[in-house]
Amino acid sequence: MVRELKTLGFWQAVLAEFLGTTMLVFLGISAAIGNGNSSYPDQEVKVALAFGLAFATLVQSLGHISGAHLNPAVTLAVLVSCQISVCRALWYVSAQMLGAVLGSAIVLGVRPEAVESLDLNKLTGVSPGQAFGMELLLTLQLVLCFLATTDKRRSDVAGSAPFGIGLSVTLAHLAGISYTGCGINPARSFGPALVSMDFENHWVFWAGPVTGGIMATVLYDFLLSPRGLDLTGRLKTLCHGVEALAVETEPLVEGGAAAGECFYPKQLTIVINC
C-alpha cells in the first residue's frame, strides 16, 4: 500500500478521477437546468444524452489513466472484483466526491438567475423503497456493462467500449429520470445535495447504486464469467494494488499512465492471468 502511494501514476489516476467527475457533474447538471422552457419529454432526452455523451467522452479521455470510474458505485464494484486496492478505492471515491461538489458549485455560480434548483435527485410519485429498487436495477445494468465491455479476456467485443458505457448511462437516464431523476452515481447525487443543503431521501441514492454495483460484480465475476479463485492474488491486489502481482514493479515516483491503470487496460490482464 505504501509503495502504491509513492508512485506518480497513482496520483495522476486520483487527479483524473477528480477532474473527470467535476466535468461529468458540471456538464450533466448544466444540461438539466439550462433550459427551463423545455417540455418534459424533450428535457429527459436532452439530459440523458448529456450524461451519456459526457461519460463516453470522459472514459475515452481518462480511461488509460485511472480507468475512468467517475462513480463511487463503479469503484466499489471494481474493488469487490479485486481489481484495485482498498487504498486506491478510498482515494478514488474521495476524489469523485470532491469533484462532484466542485462541479455542482460551478453550476451554482453560473446558473441563470431564474433557475433556483440544481437538479437534485428527487422521488417523483414513488416511495423510497420503490426508488431504491429503481436505482439498484439501473446501476446494476450500468456496472454490468462497464465490467463486460472492459473485460480484456474477451476477443468478441467490436466497436468502442467508452461508447457502449455511454449508451448504458443514457439508457439508465431515459428509464429512470421520471422516477428518481436517475442518480446511479452517489457522487453526482451528493454534490448538488451538499451545495443546496438538501438531503431529503438522500440515502436512496447511496444504497441503491452501491447495492446494484456490488450485485453486478457478483453476477459477472462469480457466476456469468468467473475470473478464478486465486485468493492469494486477490488479497495481494486488495492490500497492495495490481502492481504487487507484476514480476517487475514500476519505479517509485515514475511511470506515468501505466502506473495509474487500475484495471483498464494493462493491469486488468495481470489480474486475470494471476
CSV table of C-alpha atoms in Angstrom, one decimal:
chain,number,residue,atom,x,y,z
A,1,MET,CA,0.0,0.0,0.0
A,2,VAL,CA,2.8,2.4,0.9
A,3,ARG,CA,4.6,1.7,-2.4
A,4,GLU,CA,1.4,2.4,-4.4
A,5,LEU,CA,1.1,5.8,-2.7
A,6,LYS,CA,4.6,6.7,-3.7
A,7,THR,CA,4.0,6.2,-7.4
A,8,LEU,CA,3.4,9.2,-9.7
A,9,GLY,CA,0.8,7.2,-11.7
A,10,PHE,CA,-1.3,6.7,-8.6
A,11,TRP,CA,-1.7,10.4,-8.0
A,12,GLN,CA,-2.3,11.0,-11.7
A,13,ALA,CA,-5.1,8.5,-11.5
A,14,VAL,CA,-6.6,10.2,-8.5
A,15,LEU,CA,-6.4,13.6,-10.2
A,16,ALA,CA,-8.1,12.1,-13.3
A,17,GLU,CA,-11.0,10.9,-11.2
A,18,PHE,CA,-11.3,14.3,-9.6
A,19,LEU,CA,-11.3,16.2,-12.9
A,20,GLY,CA,-13.4,13.7,-14.7
A,21,THR,CA,-16.2,13.7,-12.1
A,22,THR,CA,-16.1,17.5,-11.9
A,23,MET,CA,-16.7,17.7,-15.7
A,24,LEU,CA,-19.3,15.0,-15.6
A,25,VAL,CA,-21.4,16.7,-12.9
A,26,PHE,CA,-20.9,20.1,-14.5
A,27,LEU,CA,-22.0,19.0,-17.9
A,28,GLY,CA,-24.9,16.9,-16.8
A,29,ILE,CA,-26.4,19.4,-14.4
A,30,SER,CA,-25.9,22.3,-16.8
A,31,ALA,CA,-27.9,20.4,-19.4
A,32,ALA,CA,-30.6,19.6,-16.8
A,33,ILE,CA,-31.2,23.2,-15.7
A,34,GLY,CA,-30.1,25.2,-18.7
A,35,ASN,CA,-33.5,25.4,-20.5
A,36,GLY,CA,-36.5,25.8,-18.2
A,37,ASN,CA,-38.8,26.1,-21.2
A,38,SER,CA,-38.3,22.5,-22.5
A,39,SER,CA,-41.2,20.2,-22.3
A,40,TYR,CA,-40.7,17.2,-20.1
A,41,PRO,CA,-40.1,14.5,-22.8
A,42,ASP,CA,-37.7,16.7,-24.7
A,43,GLN,CA,-35.9,17.6,-21.5
A,44,GLU,CA,-35.5,14.0,-20.5
A,45,VAL,CA,-33.9,13.1,-23.8
A,46,LYS,CA,-31.5,16.0,-23.6
A,47,VAL,CA,-30.4,15.2,-20.1
A,48,ALA,CA,-30.0,11.5,-20.9
A,49,LEU,CA,-27.8,12.3,-23.9
A,50,ALA,CA,-25.8,14.9,-22.0
A,51,PHE,CA,-24.9,12.4,-19.2
A,52,GLY,CA,-24.3,9.6,-21.7
A,53,LEU,CA,-22.1,11.5,-24.1
A,54,ALA,CA,-20.2,13.1,-21.2
A,55,PHE,CA,-19.5,9.8,-19.7
A,56,ALA,CA,-18.4,8.3,-23.0
A,57,THR,CA,-16.1,11.2,-23.8
A,58,LEU,CA,-14.5,11.2,-20.3
A,59,VAL,CA,-14.0,7.4,-20.4
A,60,GLN,CA,-12.3,7.8,-23.8
A,61,SER,CA,-10.1,10.6,-22.4
A,62,LEU,CA,-9.2,9.3,-19.0
A,63,GLY,CA,-9.7,5.5,-19.2
A,64,HIS,CA,-6.0,4.8,-19.8
A,65,ILE,CA,-5.0,6.9,-16.7
A,66,SER,CA,-7.4,5.8,-14.0
A,67,GLY,CA,-10.0,3.5,-15.6
A,68,ALA,CA,-12.4,6.5,-15.6
A,69,HIS,CA,-14.8,5.2,-12.9
A,70,LEU,CA,-16.2,8.6,-12.2
A,71,ASN,CA,-18.7,6.9,-9.9
A,72,PRO,CA,-18.3,5.5,-6.4
A,73,ALA,CA,-20.6,2.7,-7.2
A,74,VAL,CA,-18.3,1.6,-10.1
A,75,THR,CA,-15.2,2.0,-7.9
A,76,LEU,CA,-16.7,-0.2,-5.2
A,77,ALA,CA,-17.8,-2.8,-7.7
A,78,VAL,CA,-14.3,-2.9,-9.1
A,79,LEU,CA,-12.9,-3.2,-5.6
A,80,VAL,CA,-15.3,-6.2,-4.9
A,81,SER,CA,-13.9,-7.7,-8.1
A,82,CYS,CA,-10.4,-7.4,-6.6
A,83,GLN,CA,-9.1,-5.3,-9.5
A,84,ILE,CA,-7.9,-2.4,-7.4
A,85,SER,CA,-6.5,-1.9,-3.9
A,86,VAL,CA,-8.6,-0.7,-0.9
A,87,CYS,CA,-6.3,2.3,-0.7
A,88,ARG,CA,-6.9,3.2,-4.3
A,89,ALA,CA,-10.6,2.8,-4.0
A,90,LEU,CA,-10.7,5.1,-1.0
A,91,TRP,CA,-8.8,7.8,-2.8
A,92,TYR,CA,-10.9,7.4,-5.9
A,93,VAL,CA,-14.2,7.8,-4.0
A,94,SER,CA,-12.8,10.8,-2.1
A,95,ALA,CA,-11.7,12.4,-5.4
A,96,GLN,CA,-15.1,11.7,-7.0
A,97,MET,CA,-16.9,13.3,-4.1
A,98,LEU,CA,-14.8,16.4,-4.2
A,99,GLY,CA,-15.1,16.7,-7.9
A,100,ALA,CA,-18.9,16.4,-7.8
A,101,VAL,CA,-19.0,19.2,-5.1
A,102,LEU,CA,-16.8,21.4,-7.3
A,103,GLY,CA,-18.8,20.7,-10.4
A,104,SER,CA,-22.1,21.5,-8.6
A,105,ALA,CA,-20.6,24.7,-7.1
A,106,ILE,CA,-19.5,25.9,-10.6
A,107,VAL,CA,-23.1,25.3,-11.9
A,108,LEU,CA,-24.4,27.2,-8.9
A,109,GLY,CA,-22.2,30.1,-9.8
A,110,VAL,CA,-23.1,30.3,-13.5
A,111,ARG,CA,-26.7,29.2,-13.5
A,112,PRO,CA,-29.4,31.6,-14.9
A,113,GLU,CA,-31.0,33.9,-12.4
A,114,ALA,CA,-34.4,32.3,-13.0
A,115,VAL,CA,-33.1,28.9,-12.0
A,116,GLU,CA,-33.2,28.0,-8.4
A,117,SER,CA,-32.8,24.2,-8.4
A,118,LEU,CA,-29.6,22.4,-9.1
A,119,ASP,CA,-31.4,19.3,-10.4
A,120,LEU,CA,-31.4,17.4,-7.2
A,121,ASN,CA,-32.3,13.8,-7.4
A,122,LYS,CA,-35.9,13.6,-6.1
A,123,LEU,CA,-38.5,10.9,-5.8
A,124,THR,CA,-41.4,11.5,-8.3
A,125,GLY,CA,-44.5,9.6,-7.4
A,126,VAL,CA,-42.7,6.7,-5.9
A,127,SER,CA,-41.9,5.6,-2.4
A,128,PRO,CA,-38.3,5.4,-1.0
A,129,GLY,CA,-38.5,1.6,-1.3
A,130,GLN,CA,-39.5,1.8,-4.9
A,131,ALA,CA,-36.9,4.4,-5.6
A,132,PHE,CA,-34.2,2.1,-4.0
A,133,GLY,CA,-35.3,-0.7,-6.3
A,134,MET,CA,-35.1,1.5,-9.4
A,135,GLU,CA,-31.7,2.9,-8.5
A,136,LEU,CA,-30.4,-0.6,-7.8
A,137,LEU,CA,-31.5,-2.0,-11.1
A,138,LEU,CA,-30.4,1.0,-13.2
A,139,THR,CA,-26.9,0.8,-11.6
A,140,LEU,CA,-26.8,-2.9,-12.0
A,141,GLN,CA,-27.1,-2.7,-15.7
A,142,LEU,CA,-24.6,0.1,-15.9
A,143,VAL,CA,-21.9,-1.7,-13.8
A,144,LEU,CA,-22.6,-4.9,-15.7
A,145,CYS,CA,-21.9,-3.1,-18.9
A,146,PHE,CA,-18.8,-1.5,-17.5
A,147,LEU,CA,-17.3,-4.7,-16.4
A,148,ALA,CA,-18.2,-6.6,-19.5
A,149,THR,CA,-17.0,-4.0,-22.1
A,150,THR,CA,-13.7,-3.5,-20.3
A,151,ASP,CA,-13.0,-7.2,-19.8
A,152,LYS,CA,-9.7,-7.9,-21.5
A,153,ARG,CA,-10.4,-11.6,-21.6
A,154,ARG,CA,-12.9,-11.0,-24.4
A,155,SER,CA,-12.0,-11.1,-28.0
A,156,ASP,CA,-15.5,-10.7,-29.4
A,157,VAL,CA,-16.0,-7.0,-28.4
A,158,ALA,CA,-16.3,-4.8,-31.5
A,159,GLY,CA,-16.5,-1.1,-31.5
A,160,SER,CA,-15.8,1.4,-28.7
A,161,ALA,CA,-16.0,0.4,-25.0
A,162,PRO,CA,-16.5,4.0,-24.0
A,163,PHE,CA,-19.4,4.4,-26.4
A,164,GLY,CA,-21.0,1.3,-25.1
A,165,ILE,CA,-20.7,2.6,-21.5
A,166,GLY,CA,-22.1,5.9,-22.6
A,167,LEU,CA,-25.1,4.2,-24.1
A,168,SER,CA,-25.7,2.4,-20.8
A,169,VAL,CA,-25.7,5.7,-18.9
A,170,THR,CA,-28.1,7.2,-21.5
A,171,LEU,CA,-30.4,4.2,-21.2
A,172,ALA,CA,-30.5,4.4,-17.4
A,173,HIS,CA,-31.4,8.1,-17.6
A,174,LEU,CA,-34.1,7.5,-20.2
A,175,ALA,CA,-35.7,4.8,-17.9
A,176,GLY,CA,-35.2,6.5,-14.6
A,177,ILE,CA,-35.5,10.3,-14.8
A,178,SER,CA,-39.2,10.2,-14.4
A,179,TYR,CA,-38.9,8.2,-11.1
A,180,THR,CA,-35.9,9.4,-9.2
A,181,GLY,CA,-34.1,11.8,-11.5
A,182,CYS,CA,-31.7,8.9,-12.2
A,183,GLY,CA,-28.9,9.0,-9.6
A,184,ILE,CA,-27.0,5.8,-10.4
A,185,ASN,CA,-23.9,7.7,-9.1
A,186,PRO,CA,-23.6,8.7,-5.4
A,187,ALA,CA,-21.1,11.4,-6.2
A,188,ARG,CA,-23.5,13.0,-8.7
A,189,SER,CA,-26.3,13.0,-6.1
A,190,PHE,CA,-24.1,14.2,-3.3
A,191,GLY,CA,-22.6,17.3,-5.0
A,192,PRO,CA,-25.9,19.1,-5.7
A,193,ALA,CA,-27.3,18.0,-2.3
A,194,LEU,CA,-24.4,19.4,-0.4
A,195,VAL,CA,-24.3,22.7,-2.3
A,196,SER,CA,-28.1,23.1,-1.8
A,197,MET,CA,-28.1,21.6,1.7
A,198,ASP,CA,-31.0,19.3,0.8
A,199,PHE,CA,-30.6,15.7,1.8
A,200,GLU,CA,-34.2,14.5,1.6
A,201,ASN,CA,-34.2,10.8,0.9
A,202,HIS,CA,-30.6,11.0,0.1
A,203,TRP,CA,-29.8,7.5,1.4
A,204,VAL,CA,-31.7,6.1,-1.6
A,205,PHE,CA,-29.0,7.5,-3.9
A,206,TRP,CA,-26.3,5.8,-2.0
A,207,ALA,CA,-27.9,2.5,-1.0
A,208,GLY,CA,-29.4,1.8,-4.4
A,209,PRO,CA,-26.4,2.4,-6.6
A,210,VAL,CA,-23.9,0.7,-4.2
A,211,THR,CA,-26.0,-2.4,-3.8
A,212,GLY,CA,-26.7,-2.6,-7.6
A,213,GLY,CA,-23.0,-2.2,-8.3
A,214,ILE,CA,-21.9,-4.9,-5.9
A,215,MET,CA,-24.7,-7.2,-7.2
A,216,ALA,CA,-23.5,-6.7,-10.8
A,217,THR,CA,-19.9,-7.6,-9.8
A,218,VAL,CA,-21.1,-10.8,-8.1
A,219,LEU,CA,-23.2,-11.8,-11.0
A,220,TYR,CA,-20.5,-11.1,-13.6
A,221,ASP,CA,-17.3,-12.1,-11.8
A,222,PHE,CA,-18.5,-15.1,-9.9
A,223,LEU,CA,-21.4,-16.5,-11.9
A,224,LEU,CA,-21.6,-15.3,-15.6
A,225,SER,CA,-17.8,-15.0,-16.3
A,226,PRO,CA,-15.8,-16.2,-13.3
A,227,ARG,CA,-12.3,-14.7,-13.0
A,228,GLY,CA,-10.9,-17.6,-10.9
A,229,LEU,CA,-10.5,-18.2,-7.2
A,230,ASP,CA,-6.8,-17.2,-6.7
A,231,LEU,CA,-7.4,-15.9,-3.1
A,232,THR,CA,-3.7,-15.1,-2.6
A,233,GLY,CA,-3.7,-12.9,-5.8
A,234,ARG,CA,-6.9,-11.2,-4.8
A,235,LEU,CA,-5.7,-10.4,-1.3
A,236,LYS,CA,-2.4,-9.0,-2.7
A,237,THR,CA,-4.4,-6.8,-5.1
A,238,LEU,CA,-6.7,-5.6,-2.3
A,239,CYS,CA,-3.8,-4.8,0.0
A,240,HIS,CA,-1.1,-3.6,-2.4
A,241,GLY,CA,-2.7,-3.0,-5.8
A,242,VAL,CA,-2.2,-4.8,-9.0
A,243,GLU,CA,1.5,-3.7,-9.0
A,244,ALA,CA,2.1,-6.3,-6.4
A,245,LEU,CA,1.3,-9.1,-8.9
A,246,ALA,CA,3.7,-7.9,-11.6
A,247,VAL,CA,7.0,-9.5,-12.0
A,248,GLU,CA,8.7,-6.2,-12.3
A,249,THR,CA,7.1,-3.4,-10.4
A,250,GLU,CA,7.2,0.2,-11.6
A,251,PRO,CA,9.9,2.7,-10.3
A,252,LEU,CA,8.8,4.9,-7.5
A,253,VAL,CA,7.6,8.4,-8.4
A,254,GLU,CA,7.9,7.4,-12.1
A,255,GLY,CA,5.8,5.6,-14.6
A,256,GLY,CA,3.2,7.9,-16.0
A,257,ALA,CA,0.0,6.5,-17.3
A,258,ALA,CA,0.8,2.8,-16.8
A,259,ALA,CA,1.1,3.4,-13.1
A,260,GLY,CA,-2.5,4.6,-12.9
A,261,GLU,CA,-4.2,1.9,-14.9
A,262,CYS,CA,-6.3,0.4,-12.2
A,263,PHE,CA,-7.9,-2.2,-14.3
A,264,TYR,CA,-8.0,-0.9,-17.8
A,265,PRO,CA,-6.2,-1.8,-19.9
A,266,LYS,CA,-2.8,-3.4,-18.9
A,267,GLN,CA,-3.3,-4.2,-15.3
A,268,LEU,CA,-6.5,-6.0,-15.9
A,269,THR,CA,-4.5,-8.6,-17.9
A,270,ILE,CA,-2.3,-9.0,-14.8
A,271,VAL,CA,-5.3,-9.6,-12.6
A,272,ILE,CA,-6.9,-12.0,-14.9
A,273,ASN,CA,-3.8,-14.1,-15.5
A,274,CYS,CA,-2.8,-14.4,-11.9
